[in-house]
């Protein structure tokens, strides 16, 4: 028998981290799209494209600085400060809970899957014992990428990819667009996503800001929906 760890290529870990098969709960969230549809803010594919661009822009301006910093800040205390700062930066309860839920799932899965990095399990156990962390998705994702040896450019581009994928997946399950149409739109918007990535890449957390506050307000209304498919 051969040693699996000795032949493991880092690319396989990258692909696994981005795979929808990884059970992190990302597909339980719609980035506020469900509330936007029920409020008639988004009523068709053209609106969906504009909404998705706004989500990407907001993700780049507000969240990418934390992803970037967490990728480079691998000691527990520095990472914990980033996580706490993001907790007070997110301005509505729905987005905070969604971020914490996805991040908690990601670090639980990552600590089990990437067993060659025991530090992941140690950080999770320390934070759980002290109840000191909210485990926000951006800070956990950056931490996992950093510990796996992926640079901040990868972590930021990957995070934008996840945002684009998850919004369009939600649109498909909400019957706003078909699977083929969503795939075409995802490919068509890749260039826009790359431009937004370059616009917001490598910003400091002190520069984090919202570009589309209306999206935050819409997502905050998700908890008031009479019936809903997604958690946020």
mmCIF file with all atom_site columns, N, CA, C and O in Angstrom, residues 66-114:
data_model
loop_
_atom_site.group_PDB
_atom_site.id
_atom_site.type_symbol
_atom_site.label_atom_id
_atom_site.label_alt_id
_atom_site.label_comp_id
_atom_site.label_asym_id
_atom_site.label_entity_id
_atom_site.label_seq_id
_atom_site.pdbx_PDB_ins_code
_atom_site.Cartn_x
_atom_site.Cartn_y
_atom_site.Cartn_z
_atom_site.occupancy
_atom_site.B_iso_or_equiv
_atom_site.pdbx_formal_charge
_atom_site.auth_seq_id
_atom_site.auth_comp_id
_atom_site.auth_asym_id
_atom_site.auth_atom_id
_atom_site.pdbx_PDB_model_num
ATOM 1   N N  . UNK A 1 66  ? -11.256 40.622 4.455  1.00 0.00 ? 66  UNK A N  1
ATOM 2   C CA . UNK A 1 66  ? -11.153 39.677 5.564  1.00 0.00 ? 66  UNK A CA 1
ATOM 3   C C  . UNK A 1 66  ? -10.615 38.329 5.085  1.00 0.00 ? 66  UNK A C  1
ATOM 4   O O  . UNK A 1 66  ? -9.855  37.673 5.802  1.00 0.00 ? 66  UNK A O  1
ATOM 5   N N  . UNK A 1 67  ? -11.018 37.918 3.895  1.00 0.00 ? 67  UNK A N  1
ATOM 6   C CA . UNK A 1 67  ? -10.486 36.680 3.323  1.00 0.00 ? 67  UNK A CA 1
ATOM 7   C C  . UNK A 1 67  ? -8.979  36.809 3.138  1.00 0.00 ? 67  UNK A C  1
ATOM 8   O O  . UNK A 1 67  ? -8.200  35.919 3.507  1.00 0.00 ? 67  UNK A O  1
ATOM 9   N N  . UNK A 1 68  ? -8.564  37.938 2.565  1.00 0.00 ? 68  UNK A N  1
ATOM 10  C CA . UNK A 1 68  ? -7.142  38.182 2.312  1.00 0.00 ? 68  UNK A CA 1
ATOM 11  C C  . UNK A 1 68  ? -6.344  38.194 3.619  1.00 0.00 ? 68  UNK A C  1
ATOM 12  O O  . UNK A 1 68  ? -5.301  37.532 3.731  1.00 0.00 ? 68  UNK A O  1
ATOM 13  N N  . UNK A 1 69  ? -6.831  38.931 4.604  1.00 0.00 ? 69  UNK A N  1
ATOM 14  C CA . UNK A 1 69  ? -6.110  39.040 5.876  1.00 0.00 ? 69  UNK A CA 1
ATOM 15  C C  . UNK A 1 69  ? -6.038  37.699 6.592  1.00 0.00 ? 69  UNK A C  1
ATOM 16  O O  . UNK A 1 69  ? -5.000  37.349 7.171  1.00 0.00 ? 69  UNK A O  1
ATOM 17  N N  . UNK A 1 70  ? -7.134  36.940 6.561  1.00 0.00 ? 70  UNK A N  1
ATOM 18  C CA . UNK A 1 70  ? -7.147  35.646 7.250  1.00 0.00 ? 70  UNK A CA 1
ATOM 19  C C  . UNK A 1 70  ? -6.217  34.647 6.584  1.00 0.00 ? 70  UNK A C  1
ATOM 20  O O  . UNK A 1 70  ? -5.640  33.781 7.262  1.00 0.00 ? 70  UNK A O  1
ATOM 21  N N  . UNK A 1 71  ? -6.053  34.740 5.278  1.00 0.00 ? 71  UNK A N  1
ATOM 22  C CA . UNK A 1 71  ? -5.133  33.851 4.573  1.00 0.00 ? 71  UNK A CA 1
ATOM 23  C C  . UNK A 1 71  ? -3.702  34.077 5.038  1.00 0.00 ? 71  UNK A C  1
ATOM 24  O O  . UNK A 1 71  ? -2.890  33.150 5.086  1.00 0.00 ? 71  UNK A O  1
ATOM 25  N N  . UNK A 1 72  ? -3.394  35.314 5.388  1.00 0.00 ? 72  UNK A N  1
ATOM 26  C CA . UNK A 1 72  ? -2.042  35.669 5.803  1.00 0.00 ? 72  UNK A CA 1
ATOM 27  C C  . UNK A 1 72  ? -1.849  35.650 7.313  1.00 0.00 ? 72  UNK A C  1
ATOM 28  O O  . UNK A 1 72  ? -0.715  35.741 7.792  1.00 0.00 ? 72  UNK A O  1
ATOM 29  N N  . UNK A 1 73  ? -2.952  35.548 8.078  1.00 0.00 ? 73  UNK A N  1
ATOM 30  C CA . UNK A 1 73  ? -2.875  35.626 9.548  1.00 0.00 ? 73  UNK A CA 1
ATOM 31  C C  . UNK A 1 73  ? -3.218  34.266 10.135 1.00 0.00 ? 73  UNK A C  1
ATOM 32  O O  . UNK A 1 73  ? -4.381  33.978 10.423 1.00 0.00 ? 73  UNK A O  1
ATOM 33  N N  . UNK A 1 74  ? -2.199  33.444 10.316 1.00 0.00 ? 74  UNK A N  1
ATOM 34  C CA . UNK A 1 74  ? -2.447  32.052 10.678 1.00 0.00 ? 74  UNK A CA 1
ATOM 35  C C  . UNK A 1 74  ? -2.320  31.768 12.169 1.00 0.00 ? 74  UNK A C  1
ATOM 36  O O  . UNK A 1 74  ? -2.603  30.649 12.603 1.00 0.00 ? 74  UNK A O  1
ATOM 37  N N  . UNK A 1 75  ? -1.874  32.746 12.969 1.00 0.00 ? 75  UNK A N  1
ATOM 38  C CA . UNK A 1 75  ? -1.837  32.504 14.407 1.00 0.00 ? 75  UNK A CA 1
ATOM 39  C C  . UNK A 1 75  ? -3.224  32.768 14.990 1.00 0.00 ? 75  UNK A C  1
ATOM 40  O O  . UNK A 1 75  ? -3.991  33.596 14.480 1.00 0.00 ? 75  UNK A O  1
ATOM 41  N N  . UNK A 1 76  ? -3.544  32.074 16.047 1.00 0.00 ? 76  UNK A N  1
ATOM 42  C CA . UNK A 1 76  ? -4.901  32.064 16.585 1.00 0.00 ? 76  UNK A CA 1
ATOM 43  C C  . UNK A 1 76  ? -5.366  33.448 17.019 1.00 0.00 ? 76  UNK A C  1
ATOM 44  O O  . UNK A 1 76  ? -6.491  33.862 16.705 1.00 0.00 ? 76  UNK A O  1
ATOM 45  N N  . UNK A 1 77  ? -4.545  34.182 17.721 1.00 0.00 ? 77  UNK A N  1
ATOM 46  C CA . UNK A 1 77  ? -4.969  35.471 18.271 1.00 0.00 ? 77  UNK A CA 1
ATOM 47  C C  . UNK A 1 77  ? -5.272  36.487 17.170 1.00 0.00 ? 77  UNK A C  1
ATOM 48  O O  . UNK A 1 77  ? -6.265  37.215 17.233 1.00 0.00 ? 77  UNK A O  1
ATOM 49  N N  . UNK A 1 78  ? -4.424  36.530 16.141 1.00 0.00 ? 78  UNK A N  1
ATOM 50  C CA . UNK A 1 78  ? -4.656  37.469 15.032 1.00 0.00 ? 78  UNK A CA 1
ATOM 51  C C  . UNK A 1 78  ? -5.909  37.090 14.275 1.00 0.00 ? 78  UNK A C  1
ATOM 52  O O  . UNK A 1 78  ? -6.721  37.949 13.907 1.00 0.00 ? 78  UNK A O  1
ATOM 53  N N  . UNK A 1 79  ? -6.068  35.786 14.014 1.00 0.00 ? 79  UNK A N  1
ATOM 54  C CA . UNK A 1 79  ? -7.264  35.318 13.317 1.00 0.00 ? 79  UNK A CA 1
ATOM 55  C C  . UNK A 1 79  ? -8.520  35.630 14.134 1.00 0.00 ? 79  UNK A C  1
ATOM 56  O O  . UNK A 1 79  ? -9.545  36.056 13.583 1.00 0.00 ? 79  UNK A O  1
ATOM 57  N N  . UNK A 1 80  ? -8.435  35.447 15.446 1.00 0.00 ? 80  UNK A N  1
ATOM 58  C CA . UNK A 1 80  ? -9.592  35.708 16.306 1.00 0.00 ? 80  UNK A CA 1
ATOM 59  C C  . UNK A 1 80  ? -9.993  37.179 16.256 1.00 0.00 ? 80  UNK A C  1
ATOM 60  O O  . UNK A 1 80  ? -11.193 37.510 16.229 1.00 0.00 ? 80  UNK A O  1
ATOM 61  N N  . UNK A 1 81  ? -9.025  38.076 16.219 1.00 0.00 ? 81  UNK A N  1
ATOM 62  C CA . UNK A 1 81  ? -9.330  39.511 16.119 1.00 0.00 ? 81  UNK A CA 1
ATOM 63  C C  . UNK A 1 81  ? -10.049 39.819 14.803 1.00 0.00 ? 81  UNK A C  1
ATOM 64  O O  . UNK A 1 81  ? -10.997 40.613 14.771 1.00 0.00 ? 81  UNK A O  1
ATOM 65  N N  . UNK A 1 82  ? -9.624  39.171 13.717 1.00 0.00 ? 82  UNK A N  1
ATOM 66  C CA . UNK A 1 82  ? -10.290 39.364 12.426 1.00 0.00 ? 82  UNK A CA 1
ATOM 67  C C  . UNK A 1 82  ? -11.726 38.868 12.477 1.00 0.00 ? 82  UNK A C  1
ATOM 68  O O  . UNK A 1 82  ? -12.650 39.524 11.976 1.00 0.00 ? 82  UNK A O  1
ATOM 69  N N  . UNK A 1 83  ? -11.914 37.718 13.087 1.00 0.00 ? 83  UNK A N  1
ATOM 70  C CA . UNK A 1 83  ? -13.255 37.143 13.181 1.00 0.00 ? 83  UNK A CA 1
ATOM 71  C C  . UNK A 1 83  ? -14.183 38.044 13.994 1.00 0.00 ? 83  UNK A C  1
ATOM 72  O O  . UNK A 1 83  ? -15.340 38.262 13.629 1.00 0.00 ? 83  UNK A O  1
ATOM 73  N N  . UNK A 1 84  ? -13.675 38.589 15.082 1.00 0.00 ? 84  UNK A N  1
ATOM 74  C CA . UNK A 1 84  ? -14.479 39.488 15.913 1.00 0.00 ? 84  UNK A CA 1
ATOM 75  C C  . UNK A 1 84  ? -14.775 40.796 15.187 1.00 0.00 ? 84  UNK A C  1
ATOM 76  O O  . UNK A 1 84  ? -15.870 41.361 15.318 1.00 0.00 ? 84  UNK A O  1
ATOM 77  N N  . UNK A 1 85  ? -13.807 41.284 14.422 1.00 0.00 ? 85  UNK A N  1
ATOM 78  C CA . UNK A 1 85  ? -14.026 42.517 13.663 1.00 0.00 ? 85  UNK A CA 1
ATOM 79  C C  . UNK A 1 85  ? -15.100 42.312 12.600 1.00 0.00 ? 85  UNK A C  1
ATOM 80  O O  . UNK A 1 85  ? -15.951 43.189 12.393 1.00 0.00 ? 85  UNK A O  1
ATOM 81  N N  . UNK A 1 86  ? -15.098 41.159 11.943 1.00 0.00 ? 86  UNK A N  1
ATOM 82  C CA . UNK A 1 86  ? -16.127 40.885 10.939 1.00 0.00 ? 86  UNK A CA 1
ATOM 83  C C  . UNK A 1 86  ? -17.496 40.748 11.594 1.00 0.00 ? 86  UNK A C  1
ATOM 84  O O  . UNK A 1 86  ? -18.517 41.142 11.016 1.00 0.00 ? 86  UNK A O  1
ATOM 85  N N  . UNK A 1 87  ? -17.528 40.228 12.799 1.00 0.00 ? 87  UNK A N  1
ATOM 86  C CA . UNK A 1 87  ? -18.788 40.098 13.538 1.00 0.00 ? 87  UNK A CA 1
ATOM 87  C C  . UNK A 1 87  ? -19.464 41.460 13.713 1.00 0.00 ? 87  UNK A C  1
ATOM 88  O O  . UNK A 1 87  ? -20.684 41.577 13.561 1.00 0.00 ? 87  UNK A O  1
ATOM 89  N N  . UNK A 1 88  ? -18.696 42.489 14.006 1.00 0.00 ? 88  UNK A N  1
ATOM 90  C CA . UNK A 1 88  ? -19.293 43.809 14.210 1.00 0.00 ? 88  UNK A CA 1
ATOM 91  C C  . UNK A 1 88  ? -19.416 44.585 12.905 1.00 0.00 ? 88  UNK A C  1
ATOM 92  O O  . UNK A 1 88  ? -20.101 45.608 12.853 1.00 0.00 ? 88  UNK A O  1
ATOM 93  N N  . UNK A 1 89  ? -18.770 44.098 11.849 1.00 0.00 ? 89  UNK A N  1
ATOM 94  C CA . UNK A 1 89  ? -18.849 44.773 10.549 1.00 0.00 ? 89  UNK A CA 1
ATOM 95  C C  . UNK A 1 89  ? -20.127 44.406 9.814  1.00 0.00 ? 89  UNK A C  1
ATOM 96  O O  . UNK A 1 89  ? -20.726 45.254 9.138  1.00 0.00 ? 89  UNK A O  1
ATOM 97  N N  . UNK A 1 90  ? -20.542 43.162 9.919  1.00 0.00 ? 90  UNK A N  1
ATOM 98  C CA . UNK A 1 90  ? -21.775 42.721 9.259  1.00 0.00 ? 90  UNK A CA 1
ATOM 99  C C  . UNK A 1 90  ? -22.960 43.381 9.954  1.00 0.00 ? 90  UNK A C  1
ATOM 100 O O  . UNK A 1 90  ? -23.137 43.237 11.166 1.00 0.00 ? 90  UNK A O  1
ATOM 101 N N  . UNK A 1 91  ? -23.775 44.058 9.189  1.00 0.00 ? 91  UNK A N  1
ATOM 102 C CA . UNK A 1 91  ? -24.729 44.989 9.781  1.00 0.00 ? 91  UNK A CA 1
ATOM 103 C C  . UNK A 1 91  ? -26.132 44.451 9.999  1.00 0.00 ? 91  UNK A C  1
ATOM 104 O O  . UNK A 1 91  ? -26.953 45.146 10.586 1.00 0.00 ? 91  UNK A O  1
ATOM 105 N N  . UNK A 1 92  ? -26.443 43.264 9.514  1.00 0.00 ? 92  UNK A N  1
ATOM 106 C CA . UNK A 1 92  ? -27.778 42.736 9.830  1.00 0.00 ? 92  UNK A CA 1
ATOM 107 C C  . UNK A 1 92  ? -27.683 41.307 10.351 1.00 0.00 ? 92  UNK A C  1
ATOM 108 O O  . UNK A 1 92  ? -26.752 40.566 10.038 1.00 0.00 ? 92  UNK A O  1
ATOM 109 N N  . UNK A 1 93  ? -28.641 40.960 11.145 1.00 0.00 ? 93  UNK A N  1
ATOM 110 C CA . UNK A 1 93  ? -28.617 39.673 11.849 1.00 0.00 ? 93  UNK A CA 1
ATOM 111 C C  . UNK A 1 93  ? -28.636 38.487 10.901 1.00 0.00 ? 93  UNK A C  1
ATOM 112 O O  . UNK A 1 93  ? -27.973 37.473 11.140 1.00 0.00 ? 93  UNK A O  1
ATOM 113 N N  . UNK A 1 94  ? -29.377 38.600 9.794  1.00 0.00 ? 94  UNK A N  1
ATOM 114 C CA . UNK A 1 94  ? -29.485 37.503 8.846  1.00 0.00 ? 94  UNK A CA 1
ATOM 115 C C  . UNK A 1 94  ? -28.128 37.174 8.240  1.00 0.00 ? 94  UNK A C  1
ATOM 116 O O  . UNK A 1 94  ? -27.717 36.007 8.194  1.00 0.00 ? 94  UNK A O  1
ATOM 117 N N  . UNK A 1 95  ? -27.414 38.188 7.771  1.00 0.00 ? 95  UNK A N  1
ATOM 118 C CA . UNK A 1 95  ? -26.107 37.943 7.149  1.00 0.00 ? 95  UNK A CA 1
ATOM 119 C C  . UNK A 1 95  ? -25.090 37.454 8.173  1.00 0.00 ? 95  UNK A C  1
ATOM 120 O O  . UNK A 1 95  ? -24.238 36.614 7.864  1.00 0.00 ? 95  UNK A O  1
ATOM 121 N N  . UNK A 1 96  ? -25.167 37.969 9.406  1.00 0.00 ? 96  UNK A N  1
ATOM 122 C CA . UNK A 1 96  ? -24.241 37.500 10.445 1.00 0.00 ? 96  UNK A CA 1
ATOM 123 C C  . UNK A 1 96  ? -24.463 36.024 10.740 1.00 0.00 ? 96  UNK A C  1
ATOM 124 O O  . UNK A 1 96  ? -23.516 35.245 10.837 1.00 0.00 ? 96  UNK A O  1
ATOM 125 N N  . UNK A 1 97  ? -25.723 35.630 10.899 1.00 0.00 ? 97  UNK A N  1
ATOM 126 C CA . UNK A 1 97  ? -26.016 34.229 11.198 1.00 0.00 ? 97  UNK A CA 1
ATOM 127 C C  . UNK A 1 97  ? -25.626 33.317 10.046 1.00 0.00 ? 97  UNK A C  1
ATOM 128 O O  . UNK A 1 97  ? -25.115 32.211 10.252 1.00 0.00 ? 97  UNK A O  1
ATOM 129 N N  . UNK A 1 98  ? -25.890 33.777 8.809  1.00 0.00 ? 98  UNK A N  1
ATOM 130 C CA . UNK A 1 98  ? -25.533 32.972 7.642  1.00 0.00 ? 98  UNK A CA 1
ATOM 131 C C  . UNK A 1 98  ? -24.024 32.782 7.556  1.00 0.00 ? 98  UNK A C  1
ATOM 132 O O  . UNK A 1 98  ? -23.531 31.669 7.314  1.00 0.00 ? 98  UNK A O  1
ATOM 133 N N  . UNK A 1 99  ? -23.285 33.850 7.776  1.00 0.00 ? 99  UNK A N  1
ATOM 134 C CA . UNK A 1 99  ? -21.831 33.787 7.727  1.00 0.00 ? 99  UNK A CA 1
ATOM 135 C C  . UNK A 1 99  ? -21.278 32.863 8.804  1.00 0.00 ? 99  UNK A C  1
ATOM 136 O O  . UNK A 1 99  ? -20.399 32.030 8.552  1.00 0.00 ? 99  UNK A O  1
ATOM 137 N N  . UNK A 1 100 ? -21.808 32.984 10.003 1.00 0.00 ? 100 UNK A N  1
ATOM 138 C CA . UNK A 1 100 ? -21.344 32.152 11.112 1.00 0.00 ? 100 UNK A CA 1
ATOM 139 C C  . UNK A 1 100 ? -21.708 30.689 10.904 1.00 0.00 ? 100 UNK A C  1
ATOM 140 O O  . UNK A 1 100 ? -20.916 29.787 11.202 1.00 0.00 ? 100 UNK A O  1
ATOM 141 N N  . UNK A 1 101 ? -22.893 30.440 10.373 1.00 0.00 ? 101 UNK A N  1
ATOM 142 C CA . UNK A 1 101 ? -23.342 29.069 10.123 1.00 0.00 ? 101 UNK A CA 1
ATOM 143 C C  . UNK A 1 101 ? -22.452 28.375 9.093  1.00 0.00 ? 101 UNK A C  1
ATOM 144 O O  . UNK A 1 101 ? -22.005 27.237 9.296  1.00 0.00 ? 101 UNK A O  1
ATOM 145 N N  . UNK A 1 102 ? -22.181 29.075 7.999  1.00 0.00 ? 102 UNK A N  1
ATOM 146 C CA . UNK A 1 102 ? -21.349 28.482 6.953  1.00 0.00 ? 102 UNK A CA 1
ATOM 147 C C  . UNK A 1 102 ? -19.905 28.314 7.419  1.00 0.00 ? 102 UNK A C  1
ATOM 148 O O  . UNK A 1 102 ? -19.254 27.307 7.115  1.00 0.00 ? 102 UNK A O  1
ATOM 149 N N  . UNK A 1 103 ? -19.399 29.296 8.149  1.00 0.00 ? 103 UNK A N  1
ATOM 150 C CA . UNK A 1 103 ? -18.030 29.205 8.640  1.00 0.00 ? 103 UNK A CA 1
ATOM 151 C C  . UNK A 1 103 ? -17.841 28.094 9.652  1.00 0.00 ? 103 UNK A C  1
ATOM 152 O O  . UNK A 1 103 ? -16.833 27.377 9.629  1.00 0.00 ? 103 UNK A O  1
ATOM 153 N N  . UNK A 1 104 ? -18.829 27.924 10.542 1.00 0.00 ? 104 UNK A N  1
ATOM 154 C CA . UNK A 1 104 ? -18.757 26.846 11.535 1.00 0.00 ? 104 UNK A CA 1
ATOM 155 C C  . UNK A 1 104 ? -18.752 25.487 10.855 1.00 0.00 ? 104 UNK A C  1
ATOM 156 O O  . UNK A 1 104 ? -18.014 24.571 11.245 1.00 0.00 ? 104 UNK A O  1
ATOM 157 N N  . UNK A 1 105 ? -19.583 25.357 9.811  1.00 0.00 ? 105 UNK A N  1
ATOM 158 C CA . UNK A 1 105 ? -19.615 24.097 9.067  1.00 0.00 ? 105 UNK A CA 1
ATOM 159 C C  . UNK A 1 105 ? -18.303 23.860 8.336  1.00 0.00 ? 105 UNK A C  1
ATOM 160 O O  . UNK A 1 105 ? -17.781 22.739 8.306  1.00 0.00 ? 105 UNK A O  1
ATOM 161 N N  . UNK A 1 106 ? -17.746 24.928 7.757  1.00 0.00 ? 106 UNK A N  1
ATOM 162 C CA . UNK A 1 106 ? -16.504 24.776 6.998  1.00 0.00 ? 106 UNK A CA 1
ATOM 163 C C  . UNK A 1 106 ? -15.348 24.349 7.890  1.00 0.00 ? 106 UNK A C  1
ATOM 164 O O  . UNK A 1 106 ? -14.585 23.446 7.524  1.00 0.00 ? 106 UNK A O  1
ATOM 165 N N  . UNK A 1 107 ? -15.187 24.966 9.051  1.00 0.00 ? 107 UNK A N  1
ATOM 166 C CA . UNK A 1 107 ? -14.036 24.596 9.886  1.00 0.00 ? 107 UNK A CA 1
ATOM 167 C C  . UNK A 1 107 ? -14.227 23.199 10.482 1.00 0.00 ? 107 UNK A C  1
ATOM 168 O O  . UNK A 1 107 ? -13.249 22.462 10.677 1.00 0.00 ? 107 UNK A O  1
ATOM 169 N N  . UNK A 1 108 ? -15.469 22.804 10.737 1.00 0.00 ? 108 UNK A N  1
ATOM 170 C CA . UNK A 1 108 ? -15.723 21.437 11.212 1.00 0.00 ? 108 UNK A CA 1
ATOM 171 C C  . UNK A 1 108 ? -15.333 20.417 10.141 1.00 0.00 ? 108 UNK A C  1
ATOM 172 O O  . UNK A 1 108 ? -14.652 19.420 10.425 1.00 0.00 ? 108 UNK A O  1
ATOM 173 N N  . UNK A 1 109 ? -15.755 20.668 8.904  1.00 0.00 ? 109 UNK A N  1
ATOM 174 C CA . UNK A 1 109 ? -15.436 19.761 7.804  1.00 0.00 ? 109 UNK A CA 1
ATOM 175 C C  . UNK A 1 109 ? -13.946 19.777 7.500  1.00 0.00 ? 109 UNK A C  1
ATOM 176 O O  . UNK A 1 109 ? -13.317 18.727 7.331  1.00 0.00 ? 109 UNK A O  1
ATOM 177 N N  . UNK A 1 110 ? -13.361 20.985 7.438  1.00 0.00 ? 110 UNK A N  1
ATOM 178 C CA . UNK A 1 110 ? -11.944 21.096 7.093  1.00 0.00 ? 110 UNK A CA 1
ATOM 179 C C  . UNK A 1 110 ? -11.063 20.403 8.123  1.00 0.00 ? 110 UNK A C  1
ATOM 180 O O  . UNK A 1 110 ? -10.060 19.758 7.766  1.00 0.00 ? 110 UNK A O  1
ATOM 181 N N  . UNK A 1 111 ? -11.411 20.517 9.414  1.00 0.00 ? 111 UNK A N  1
ATOM 182 C CA . UNK A 1 111 ? -10.617 19.877 10.459 1.00 0.00 ? 111 UNK A CA 1
ATOM 183 C C  . UNK A 1 111 ? -10.644 18.362 10.335 1.00 0.00 ? 111 UNK A C  1
ATOM 184 O O  . UNK A 1 111 ? -9.683  17.677 10.715 1.00 0.00 ? 111 UNK A O  1
ATOM 185 N N  . UNK A 1 112 ? -11.736 17.842 9.791  1.00 0.00 ? 112 UNK A N  1
ATOM 186 C CA . UNK A 1 112 ? -11.855 16.386 9.617  1.00 0.00 ? 112 UNK A CA 1
ATOM 187 C C  . UNK A 1 112 ? -11.237 15.912 8.307  1.00 0.00 ? 112 UNK A C  1
ATOM 188 O O  . UNK A 1 112 ? -10.571 14.874 8.256  1.00 0.00 ? 112 UNK A O  1
ATOM 189 N N  . UNK A 1 113 ? -11.453 16.686 7.240  1.00 0.00 ? 113 UNK A N  1
ATOM 190 C CA . UNK A 1 113 ? -10.981 16.275 5.914  1.00 0.00 ? 113 UNK A CA 1
ATOM 191 C C  . UNK A 1 113 ? -9.471  16.465 5.773  1.00 0.00 ? 113 UNK A C  1
ATOM 192 O O  . UNK A 1 113 ? -8.752  15.553 5.364  1.00 0.00 ? 113 UNK A O  1
ATOM 193 N N  . UNK A 1 114 ? -8.987  17.648 6.106  1.00 0.00 ? 114 UNK A N  1
ATOM 194 C CA . UNK A 1 114 ? -7.569  17.955 5.947  1.00 0.00 ? 114 UNK A CA 1
ATOM 195 C C  . UNK A 1 114 ? -6.823  17.601 7.236  1.00 0.00 ? 114 UNK A C  1
ATOM 196 O O  . UNK A 1 114 ? -6.285  18.463 7.936  1.00 0.00 ? 114 UNK A O  1
#
